[in-house]
Every structure is written in C-alpha cells, then in structure tokens.
C-alpha positions as a printed Julia matrix, in Angstrom:
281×3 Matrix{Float64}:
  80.66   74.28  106.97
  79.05   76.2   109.68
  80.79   77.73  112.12
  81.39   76.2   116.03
  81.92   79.08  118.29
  83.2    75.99  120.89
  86.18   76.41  118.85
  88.99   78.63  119.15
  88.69   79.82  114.94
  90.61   82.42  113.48
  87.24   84.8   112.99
  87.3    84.45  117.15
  90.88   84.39  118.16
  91.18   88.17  117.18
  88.08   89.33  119.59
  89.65   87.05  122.1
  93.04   88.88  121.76
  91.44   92.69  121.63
  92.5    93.39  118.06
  89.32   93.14  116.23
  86.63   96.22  116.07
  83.91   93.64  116.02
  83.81   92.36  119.33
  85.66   91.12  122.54
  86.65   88.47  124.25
  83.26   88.81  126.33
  81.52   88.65  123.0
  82.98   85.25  122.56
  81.97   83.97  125.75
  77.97   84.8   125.16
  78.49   83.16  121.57
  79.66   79.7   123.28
  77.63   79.88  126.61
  74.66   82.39  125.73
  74.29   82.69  122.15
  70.62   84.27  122.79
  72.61   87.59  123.96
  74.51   87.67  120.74
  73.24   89.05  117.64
  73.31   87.35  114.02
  76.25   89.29  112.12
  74.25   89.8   109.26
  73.77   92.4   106.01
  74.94   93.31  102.49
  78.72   93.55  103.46
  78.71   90.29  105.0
  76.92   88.82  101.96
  79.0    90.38   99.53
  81.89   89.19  101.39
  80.92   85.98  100.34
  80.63   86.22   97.16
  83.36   88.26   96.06
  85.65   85.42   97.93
  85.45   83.95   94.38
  86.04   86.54   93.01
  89.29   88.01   94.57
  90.83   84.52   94.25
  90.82   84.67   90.78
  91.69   88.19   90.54
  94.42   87.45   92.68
  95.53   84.55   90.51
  95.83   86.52   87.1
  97.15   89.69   88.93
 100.15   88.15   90.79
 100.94   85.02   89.04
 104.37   84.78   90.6
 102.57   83.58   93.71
 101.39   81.07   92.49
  97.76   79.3    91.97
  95.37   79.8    95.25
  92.62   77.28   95.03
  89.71   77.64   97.34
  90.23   76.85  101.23
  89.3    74.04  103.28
  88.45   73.63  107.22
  91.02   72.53  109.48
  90.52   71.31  112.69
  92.75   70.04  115.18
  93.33   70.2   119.5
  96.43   72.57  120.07
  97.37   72.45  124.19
  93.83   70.8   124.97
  92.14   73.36  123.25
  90.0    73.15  120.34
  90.93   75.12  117.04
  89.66   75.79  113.95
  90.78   77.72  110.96
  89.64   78.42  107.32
  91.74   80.23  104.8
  89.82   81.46  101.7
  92.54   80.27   99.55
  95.53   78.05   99.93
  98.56   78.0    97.27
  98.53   74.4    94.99
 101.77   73.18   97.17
 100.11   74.04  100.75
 103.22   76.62  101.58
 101.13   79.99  101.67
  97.42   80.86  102.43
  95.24   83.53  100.58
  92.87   86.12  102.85
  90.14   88.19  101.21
  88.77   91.1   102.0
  86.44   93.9   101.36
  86.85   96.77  103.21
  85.13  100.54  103.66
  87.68  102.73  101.34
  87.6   104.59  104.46
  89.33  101.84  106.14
  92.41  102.11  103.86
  93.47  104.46  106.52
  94.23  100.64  108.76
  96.69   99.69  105.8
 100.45  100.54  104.9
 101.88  100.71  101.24
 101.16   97.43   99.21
 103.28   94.29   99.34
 103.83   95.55  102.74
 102.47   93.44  106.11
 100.73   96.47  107.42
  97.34   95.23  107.71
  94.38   95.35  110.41
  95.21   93.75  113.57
  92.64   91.55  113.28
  93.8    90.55  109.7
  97.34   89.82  111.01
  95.83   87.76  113.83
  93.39   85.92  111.7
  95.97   85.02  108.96
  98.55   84.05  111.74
  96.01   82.2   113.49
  95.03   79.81  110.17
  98.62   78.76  109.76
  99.24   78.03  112.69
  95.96   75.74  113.5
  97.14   74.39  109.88
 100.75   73.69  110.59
 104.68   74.95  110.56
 104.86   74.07  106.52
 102.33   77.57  106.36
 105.38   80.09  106.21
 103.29   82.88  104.49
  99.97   84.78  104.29
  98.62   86.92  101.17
  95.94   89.06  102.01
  94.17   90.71   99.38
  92.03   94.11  100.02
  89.37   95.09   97.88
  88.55   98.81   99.31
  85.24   99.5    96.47
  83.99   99.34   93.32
  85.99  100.54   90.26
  89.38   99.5    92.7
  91.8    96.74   91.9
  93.19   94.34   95.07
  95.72   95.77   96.68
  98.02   92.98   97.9
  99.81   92.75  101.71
 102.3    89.84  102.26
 102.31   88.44  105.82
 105.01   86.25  106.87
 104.5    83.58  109.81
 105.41   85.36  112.99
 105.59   82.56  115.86
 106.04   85.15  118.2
 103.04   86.59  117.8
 101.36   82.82  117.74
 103.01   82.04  120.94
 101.33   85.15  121.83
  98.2    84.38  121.0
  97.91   80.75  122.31
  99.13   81.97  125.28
  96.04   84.49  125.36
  93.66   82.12  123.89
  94.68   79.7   126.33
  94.49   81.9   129.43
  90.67   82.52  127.95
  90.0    78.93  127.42
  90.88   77.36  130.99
  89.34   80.78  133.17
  86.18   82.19  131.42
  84.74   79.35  128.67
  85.5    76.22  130.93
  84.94   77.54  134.22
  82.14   79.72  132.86
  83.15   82.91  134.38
  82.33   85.42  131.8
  85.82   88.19  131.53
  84.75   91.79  131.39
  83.45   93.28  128.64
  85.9    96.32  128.06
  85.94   97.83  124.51
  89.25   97.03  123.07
  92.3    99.55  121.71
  91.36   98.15  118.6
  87.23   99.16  118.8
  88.23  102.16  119.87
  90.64  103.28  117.41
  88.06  101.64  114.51
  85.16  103.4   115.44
  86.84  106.81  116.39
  88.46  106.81  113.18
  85.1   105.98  111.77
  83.11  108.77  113.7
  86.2   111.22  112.68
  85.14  110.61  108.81
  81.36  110.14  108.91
  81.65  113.83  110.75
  83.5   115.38  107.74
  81.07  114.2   105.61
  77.42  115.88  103.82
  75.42  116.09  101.49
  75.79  118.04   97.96
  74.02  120.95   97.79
  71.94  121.55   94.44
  74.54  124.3    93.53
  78.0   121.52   95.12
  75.83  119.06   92.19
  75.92  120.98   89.41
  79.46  122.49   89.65
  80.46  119.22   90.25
  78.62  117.48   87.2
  79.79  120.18   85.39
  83.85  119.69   86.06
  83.34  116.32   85.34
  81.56  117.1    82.15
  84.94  119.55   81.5
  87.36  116.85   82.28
  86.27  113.91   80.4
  86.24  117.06   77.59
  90.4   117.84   78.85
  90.46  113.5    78.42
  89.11  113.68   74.88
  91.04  117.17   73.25
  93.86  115.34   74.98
  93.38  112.64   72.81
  92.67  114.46   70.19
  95.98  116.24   70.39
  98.45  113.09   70.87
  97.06  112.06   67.93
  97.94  115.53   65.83
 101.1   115.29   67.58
 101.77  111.79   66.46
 101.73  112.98   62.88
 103.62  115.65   63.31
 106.39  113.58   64.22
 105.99  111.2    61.38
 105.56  114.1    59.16
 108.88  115.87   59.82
 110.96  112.37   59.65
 114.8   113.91   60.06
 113.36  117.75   59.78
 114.16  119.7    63.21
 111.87  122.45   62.09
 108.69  123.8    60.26
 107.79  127.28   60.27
 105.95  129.57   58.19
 107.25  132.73   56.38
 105.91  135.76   57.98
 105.05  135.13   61.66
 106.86  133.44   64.89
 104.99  130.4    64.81
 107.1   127.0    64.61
 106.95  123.36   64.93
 110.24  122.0    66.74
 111.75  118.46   66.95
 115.35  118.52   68.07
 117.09  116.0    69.97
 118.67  117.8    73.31
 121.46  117.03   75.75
 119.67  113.98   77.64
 118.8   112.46   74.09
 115.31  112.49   73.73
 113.54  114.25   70.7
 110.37  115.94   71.84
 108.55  117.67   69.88
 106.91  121.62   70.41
 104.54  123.67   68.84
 104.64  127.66   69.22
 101.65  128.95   67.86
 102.19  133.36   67.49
C-alpha cells in the first residue's frame, strides 16, 4: 500500500521530531502541501531495502527462535487526538505482542549502534519502532530491530521496549506540527536537525579517511591475503597432525627420540587439562 504523506506514519514522525538524517519537519510539510518541491527517495539502497525485508524476517526467525515467529506486517491506520496515523511494521510476532524492524545500514553507520540485544539504535529507529506500536496499540510492549550492516554480515539484533514517555513525547510534537504548520499551512523552518548533523558529519569524517589503493597498497595487500588463507590452511593442516598425536600416545605423557632434545609432551597440569606440545631441537 502506498504511502499517504497526509498521515502522521512512522517513516514521517521521526523527520517531524528532528531525529532522522533524512529530512525535517519542513520536509514533511512540502510532501503533504507541495510535493513538487520534494524529491522521489529513490536508488539501489532503497530497492534493496525492499527486498531484503524478506529476507531478514526469515533470518531473524531461524537465528533467534526464542522470539518467536515474525510474519510479515500489515498497515494500520487509525485517528489518535484528531490526527491521522499510520504505521507499518515489517514484521509482527504470531500473538501480536512484539513488532519486527529491518534494516540495512552503511557498515559505517554501525558507529549509530550500541552492543547487540541492547536498545541503542538510531534515533530515528527508536522513534519509528515506538511510533508503530503505538499507532497499533498498548498490547505492542516490544520492538526487535534487526541490522544488516553488508554483505558477508549476519543481523545483529537490538531489543526496544515500549517507552510511553517517549510516545507522549512524540504526540505531543506531532501534534504541535499537525494543528500549526500542516492545517493552518504555515510551513515551520527548515533547520537541519541534531540528528542530520551528527549523520552527515560522521559521514564526511569517514568518507575523508578514505582512498584509493595504490598499485603497490594492491599487491601487498593481495599478497597478505594470499599468506593468510596459507596461515588458515597449514593451520589446518597442523590440528589435524596434532589430533593424531593425541590419539597416538593414548595414556603416554611423552615421546622423544634418543640422541637430541626434541619431545612430544601430553601431561595433564594443575587446572586439569591435557594439552599437548611439540619441541622440535
């Protein structure tokens, strides 16, 4: 279902509150009054957004099965305080207690995000997730939100608990918004948030510690990882002699060879565990 920006959704809500780096509350405005001034959001990350939805809901599902089954989200609509709201989780748990959030993110913008299982997420993200249970109702008491930062990366997983502070917050902000600029069409300023400052300094900060290999940078760099997939394979390689060692020596502590220093040990010591040591003189 396409999206009504005459409704107060949870993609909006953030800009409207100055905690999302993609617009303001200004930006909102033009979308409901002059949606010629406002630009499509458009391009691969948007599209891919999209379709790893899917995706991440099933990863989620086989990774943390103690949450529970997400299914796909629905739409729900509903007037909150004469204002109209909207909100669309990308999953919601089988029982309707908990709501699922996907994401892919920059891996540069893992620097927004605390240790998993924690609620340190985006601003926006904590908005937008407190935003959809809200507009959904009280029996929403939690928020998963699952982060995929790149290829070759497994979700990491934030748990975000209903905070009606913050919602009370927020509704009185969207409110404020709703009565003074959208129905008495009196556009607010359009001052770059904390939060779109703070995303795209942090963004300039990395982009300027950033270049291009050199030919030389290339090949050393080909060449160590040439050298360690090597280390991964001798590695390998040796477990494996070391393995039958051990099964070698059974109840034998010791094998040495008449003549020189060289040994094989396998002792038990004082904190009980048996490992095993090769001096080769």
């Amino acid at each position: 279902m396409k999206k009504d920006p005459r409704q107060a959704g949870s993609h909006t809500v953030p800009m409207i509150c100055g905690t999302s780096p993609n617009g303001n509350a200004y930006t909102v405005y033009c979308m409901i009054h002059h949606p010629e001034l406002v630009p499509p959001v458009e391009g691969a990350h948007i599209e891919l957004g999209h379709l790893a939805e899917p995706v991440i809901i099933a990863r989620h599902n086989t990774k943390h099965t103690d949450t529970g089954k997400f299914l796909p989200g629905k739409t729900y609509q509903r007037v909150i305080d004469g204002i109209p709201c909207r909100a669309t989780p990308d999953g919601e748990l089988e029982d309707g207690s908990a709501i699922l959030e996907c994401k892919v993110r920059f891996f540069r913008d893992r620097d927004f995000y605390g240790e998993e299982g924690s609620s340190d997420v985006m601003a926006s993200d904590y908005d937008q997730v407190q935003w959809q249970m809200h507009v959904m109702g009280e029996h929403v008491k939690r928020a998963y939100v699952a982060v995929w930062f790149g290829i070759a990366q497994d979700l990491v997983q934030f748990i975000v608990e209903r905070d009606q502070e913050r919602i009370d917050e927020m509704m009185a902000i969207v409110g404020t918004f709703w009565t003074f600029n959208v129905e008495a069409k009196v556009p607010p300023a359009d001052d770059e948030s904390e939060q779109c400052r703070k995303y795209w300094a942090h963004f300039k900060s990395v982009s300027e510690k950033r270049r291009e290999f050199t030919q030389e940078e290339w090949q050393d760099a080909a060449q160590w990882a040439e050298l360690d997939a090597e280390i991964g394979r001798l590695d390998k390689q040796k477990k494996g002699i070391e393995n039958r060692l051990r099964a070698s020596m059974g109840d034998h502590e010791e094998l040495w060879a008449q003549g020189t220093k060289t040994k094989v040990t396998f002792k038990t010591n004082k904190r009980g565990a048996r490992p095993l040591r090769v001096y080769w003189k």
